[in-house]
């Protein structure tokens, strides 16, 4: 705790000076026993601040307390001029910041006090919080200003482990233009890092405007990690586009706003082994264009190493929808890929031009390797909403 040094307010100075000039007449009175009682000048209130010092604890609110008066105004600002909002107590003697002090930051606290007689004074002090052991950063999706498909989740992947998941989740806010119901859920990302996603109870309604704020600056994520900045993003939900893939029929259909746009023949993963496709709902993560696909990166030995066009990523583990001209003779007839959804060149180029990140691919088929884990791409839709909500740290 640091006691603030009072800085006399100009009005306070004039009152004190006047009191001194009138002292022989008004400052004393004679009692019945002949003694003289001195009432003294009106002293300013004293102010104390916690935390304090040059290596103060971060991650706690700033508290300002007045003794001998009340707080008329309080400002807590860091070196960049950013302020911490706060609220006074009912009696006006204590002020507490809503946000917490960030690590490795210097703050200046300015407090204006008022005594019972109306005298005002301004006090200032500074304190500096201890630097973070390590800074926890966030990989954020979707990007600001994006227009996304109806299955797009909000996804935050953390650079360091998050052991206090409830503390972090309390700082996350999702605001939608239509009051969409949804929930955060904690999962393990394919990379092995901690991740928290927010998904609606059902697919987004087209046209929904979404704002996400992560007021994480000053939040202790546990395991020595701290957040030192806030994050925010806004995005819009586009048309209701759903891609259905029937691996048994070897057909892919794009529907838009409830109507079928086009059906094209495909060839999925080869039955009976590691080359089978995933089933369930996968969400288009990105349109990656022409990329090199190497079977060794997905545990399939040296089966292939080739440039692939119109590549649309569906999982982190390597399932794509893409052009596969080497399998043209199997399109619509047999599943002969190494796990991806292959199409003829023209069909793949057409689909690539139609879809956007966030569009769901709903895949069915008897001989598959199951549904991908929630962290393997955006696999949260393979859980019921009740199952998903149970993954929140605040449930």
PDB file of N, CA, C and O in Angstrom, residues 1-2 51-60 101-107 126-132:
ATOM      1  N   UNK A   1       0.850  -1.183   0.000  1.00  0.00           N
ATOM      2  CA  UNK A   1       0.000   0.000   0.000  1.00  0.00           C
ATOM      3  C   UNK A   1       0.887   1.235   0.000  1.00  0.00           C
ATOM      4  O   UNK A   1       1.890   1.301   0.716  1.00  0.00           O
ATOM      5  N   UNK A   2       0.547   2.240  -0.838  1.00  0.00           N
ATOM      6  CA  UNK A   2       1.305   3.476  -0.915  1.00  0.00           C
ATOM      7  C   UNK A   2       0.428   4.632  -0.470  1.00  0.00           C
ATOM      8  O   UNK A   2      -0.697   4.781  -0.951  1.00  0.00           O
ATOM      9  N   UNK A  51      -2.393  -2.005  -5.407  1.00  0.00           N
ATOM     10  CA  UNK A  51      -1.037  -2.356  -4.962  1.00  0.00           C
ATOM     11  C   UNK A  51      -0.120  -1.146  -5.017  1.00  0.00           C
ATOM     12  O   UNK A  51      -0.519  -0.088  -5.510  1.00  0.00           O
ATOM     13  N   UNK A  52       1.105  -1.298  -4.496  1.00  0.00           N
ATOM     14  CA  UNK A  52       2.041  -0.185  -4.494  1.00  0.00           C
ATOM     15  C   UNK A  52       3.467  -0.672  -4.609  1.00  0.00           C
ATOM     16  O   UNK A  52       3.752  -1.872  -4.558  1.00  0.00           O
ATOM     17  N   UNK A  53       4.377   0.269  -4.803  1.00  0.00           N
ATOM     18  CA  UNK A  53       5.784  -0.061  -4.891  1.00  0.00           C
ATOM     19  C   UNK A  53       6.296  -0.161  -6.309  1.00  0.00           C
ATOM     20  O   UNK A  53       5.620   0.220  -7.270  1.00  0.00           O
ATOM     21  N   UNK A  54       7.501  -0.709  -6.452  1.00  0.00           N
ATOM     22  CA  UNK A  54       8.155  -0.792  -7.765  1.00  0.00           C
ATOM     23  C   UNK A  54       8.123  -2.191  -8.356  1.00  0.00           C
ATOM     24  O   UNK A  54       8.583  -2.406  -9.470  1.00  0.00           O
ATOM     25  N   UNK A  55       7.610  -3.155  -7.612  1.00  0.00           N
ATOM     26  CA  UNK A  55       7.459  -4.517  -8.131  1.00  0.00           C
ATOM     27  C   UNK A  55       6.163  -5.103  -7.587  1.00  0.00           C
ATOM     28  O   UNK A  55       6.144  -6.172  -6.992  1.00  0.00           O
ATOM     29  N   UNK A  56       5.074  -4.360  -7.824  1.00  0.00           N
ATOM     30  CA  UNK A  56       3.779  -4.713  -7.255  1.00  0.00           C
ATOM     31  C   UNK A  56       3.194  -5.938  -7.948  1.00  0.00           C
ATOM     32  O   UNK A  56       3.533  -6.262  -9.092  1.00  0.00           O
ATOM     33  N   UNK A  57       2.301  -6.590  -7.257  1.00  0.00           N
ATOM     34  CA  UNK A  57       1.622  -7.749  -7.818  1.00  0.00           C
ATOM     35  C   UNK A  57       0.660  -7.307  -8.916  1.00  0.00           C
ATOM     36  O   UNK A  57      -0.128  -6.378  -8.738  1.00  0.00           O
ATOM     37  N   UNK A  58       0.722  -7.971 -10.057  1.00  0.00           N
ATOM     38  CA  UNK A  58      -0.218  -7.708 -11.151  1.00  0.00           C
ATOM     39  C   UNK A  58      -1.432  -8.622 -11.001  1.00  0.00           C
ATOM     40  O   UNK A  58      -1.481  -9.499 -10.145  1.00  0.00           O
ATOM     41  N   UNK A  59      -2.422  -8.401 -11.853  1.00  0.00           N
ATOM     42  CA  UNK A  59      -3.586  -9.273 -11.870  1.00  0.00           C
ATOM     43  C   UNK A  59      -4.565  -9.039 -10.740  1.00  0.00           C
ATOM     44  O   UNK A  59      -5.399  -9.907 -10.466  1.00  0.00           O
ATOM     45  N   UNK A  60      -4.475  -7.884 -10.072  1.00  0.00           N
ATOM     46  CA  UNK A  60      -5.418  -7.533  -9.013  1.00  0.00           C
ATOM     47  C   UNK A  60      -5.986  -6.152  -9.315  1.00  0.00           C
ATOM     48  O   UNK A  60      -5.346  -5.337  -9.986  1.00  0.00           O
ATOM     49  N   UNK A 101      -4.689  -4.627 -12.780  1.00  0.00           N
ATOM     50  CA  UNK A 101      -3.400  -4.066 -13.173  1.00  0.00           C
ATOM     51  C   UNK A 101      -2.641  -5.096 -14.009  1.00  0.00           C
ATOM     52  O   UNK A 101      -2.552  -6.269 -13.649  1.00  0.00           O
ATOM     53  N   UNK A 102      -2.106  -4.638 -15.133  1.00  0.00           N
ATOM     54  CA  UNK A 102      -1.371  -5.527 -16.028  1.00  0.00           C
ATOM     55  C   UNK A 102       0.066  -5.692 -15.548  1.00  0.00           C
ATOM     56  O   UNK A 102       0.609  -4.816 -14.871  1.00  0.00           O
ATOM     57  N   UNK A 103       0.712  -6.800 -15.885  1.00  0.00           N
ATOM     58  CA  UNK A 103       2.109  -6.981 -15.481  1.00  0.00           C
ATOM     59  C   UNK A 103       3.042  -6.100 -16.292  1.00  0.00           C
ATOM     60  O   UNK A 103       2.761  -5.751 -17.437  1.00  0.00           O
ATOM     61  N   UNK A 104       4.168  -5.712 -15.670  1.00  0.00           N
ATOM     62  CA  UNK A 104       5.174  -4.928 -16.369  1.00  0.00           C
ATOM     63  C   UNK A 104       4.689  -3.561 -16.791  1.00  0.00           C
ATOM     64  O   UNK A 104       5.129  -3.035 -17.808  1.00  0.00           O
ATOM     65  N   UNK A 105       3.796  -2.953 -16.019  1.00  0.00           N
ATOM     66  CA  UNK A 105       3.221  -1.653 -16.381  1.00  0.00           C
ATOM     67  C   UNK A 105       3.424  -0.658 -15.238  1.00  0.00           C
ATOM     68  O   UNK A 105       3.465  -1.031 -14.062  1.00  0.00           O
ATOM     69  N   UNK A 106       3.557   0.624 -15.608  1.00  0.00           N
ATOM     70  CA  UNK A 106       3.644   1.709 -14.628  1.00  0.00           C
ATOM     71  C   UNK A 106       2.339   2.498 -14.638  1.00  0.00           C
ATOM     72  O   UNK A 106       1.821   2.833 -15.712  1.00  0.00           O
ATOM     73  N   UNK A 107       1.818   2.764 -13.468  1.00  0.00           N
ATOM     74  CA  UNK A 107       0.540   3.476 -13.341  1.00  0.00           C
ATOM     75  C   UNK A 107       0.709   4.731 -12.497  1.00  0.00           C
ATOM     76  O   UNK A 107       1.454   4.733 -11.508  1.00  0.00           O
ATOM     77  N   UNK A 126       2.657   6.903  -7.933  1.00  0.00           N
ATOM     78  CA  UNK A 126       2.861   5.922  -9.004  1.00  0.00           C
ATOM     79  C   UNK A 126       3.226   4.572  -8.409  1.00  0.00           C
ATOM     80  O   UNK A 126       3.724   4.487  -7.275  1.00  0.00           O
ATOM     81  N   UNK A 127       2.952   3.533  -9.160  1.00  0.00           N
ATOM     82  CA  UNK A 127       3.446   2.208  -8.813  1.00  0.00           C
ATOM     83  C   UNK A 127       3.714   1.444 -10.105  1.00  0.00           C
ATOM     84  O   UNK A 127       3.170   1.771 -11.167  1.00  0.00           O
ATOM     85  N   UNK A 128       4.557   0.444 -10.008  1.00  0.00           N
ATOM     86  CA  UNK A 128       4.930  -0.376 -11.157  1.00  0.00           C
ATOM     87  C   UNK A 128       4.744  -1.842 -10.805  1.00  0.00           C
ATOM     88  O   UNK A 128       5.168  -2.288  -9.738  1.00  0.00           O
ATOM     89  N   UNK A 129       4.097  -2.578 -11.699  1.00  0.00           N
ATOM     90  CA  UNK A 129       3.873  -4.008 -11.455  1.00  0.00           C
ATOM     91  C   UNK A 129       5.065  -4.829 -11.935  1.00  0.00           C
ATOM     92  O   UNK A 129       5.801  -4.424 -12.842  1.00  0.00           O
ATOM     93  N   UNK A 130       5.232  -5.977 -11.322  1.00  0.00           N
ATOM     94  CA  UNK A 130       6.319  -6.881 -11.700  1.00  0.00           C
ATOM     95  C   UNK A 130       6.136  -7.359 -13.139  1.00  0.00           C
ATOM     96  O   UNK A 130       5.004  -7.545 -13.597  1.00  0.00           O
ATOM     97  N   UNK A 131       7.212  -7.559 -13.876  1.00  0.00           N
ATOM     98  CA  UNK A 131       7.087  -8.046 -15.265  1.00  0.00           C
ATOM     99  C   UNK A 131       6.558  -9.478 -15.294  1.00  0.00           C
ATOM    100  O   UNK A 131       6.713 -10.223 -14.327  1.00  0.00           O
ATOM    101  N   UNK A 132       5.938  -9.869 -16.419  1.00  0.00           N
ATOM    102  CA  UNK A 132       5.396 -11.234 -16.514  1.00  0.00           C
ATOM    103  C   UNK A 132       6.504 -12.267 -16.633  1.00  0.00           C
ATOM    104  O   UNK A 132       7.555 -12.006 -17.233  1.00  0.00           O
TER     105      UNK A 132
END
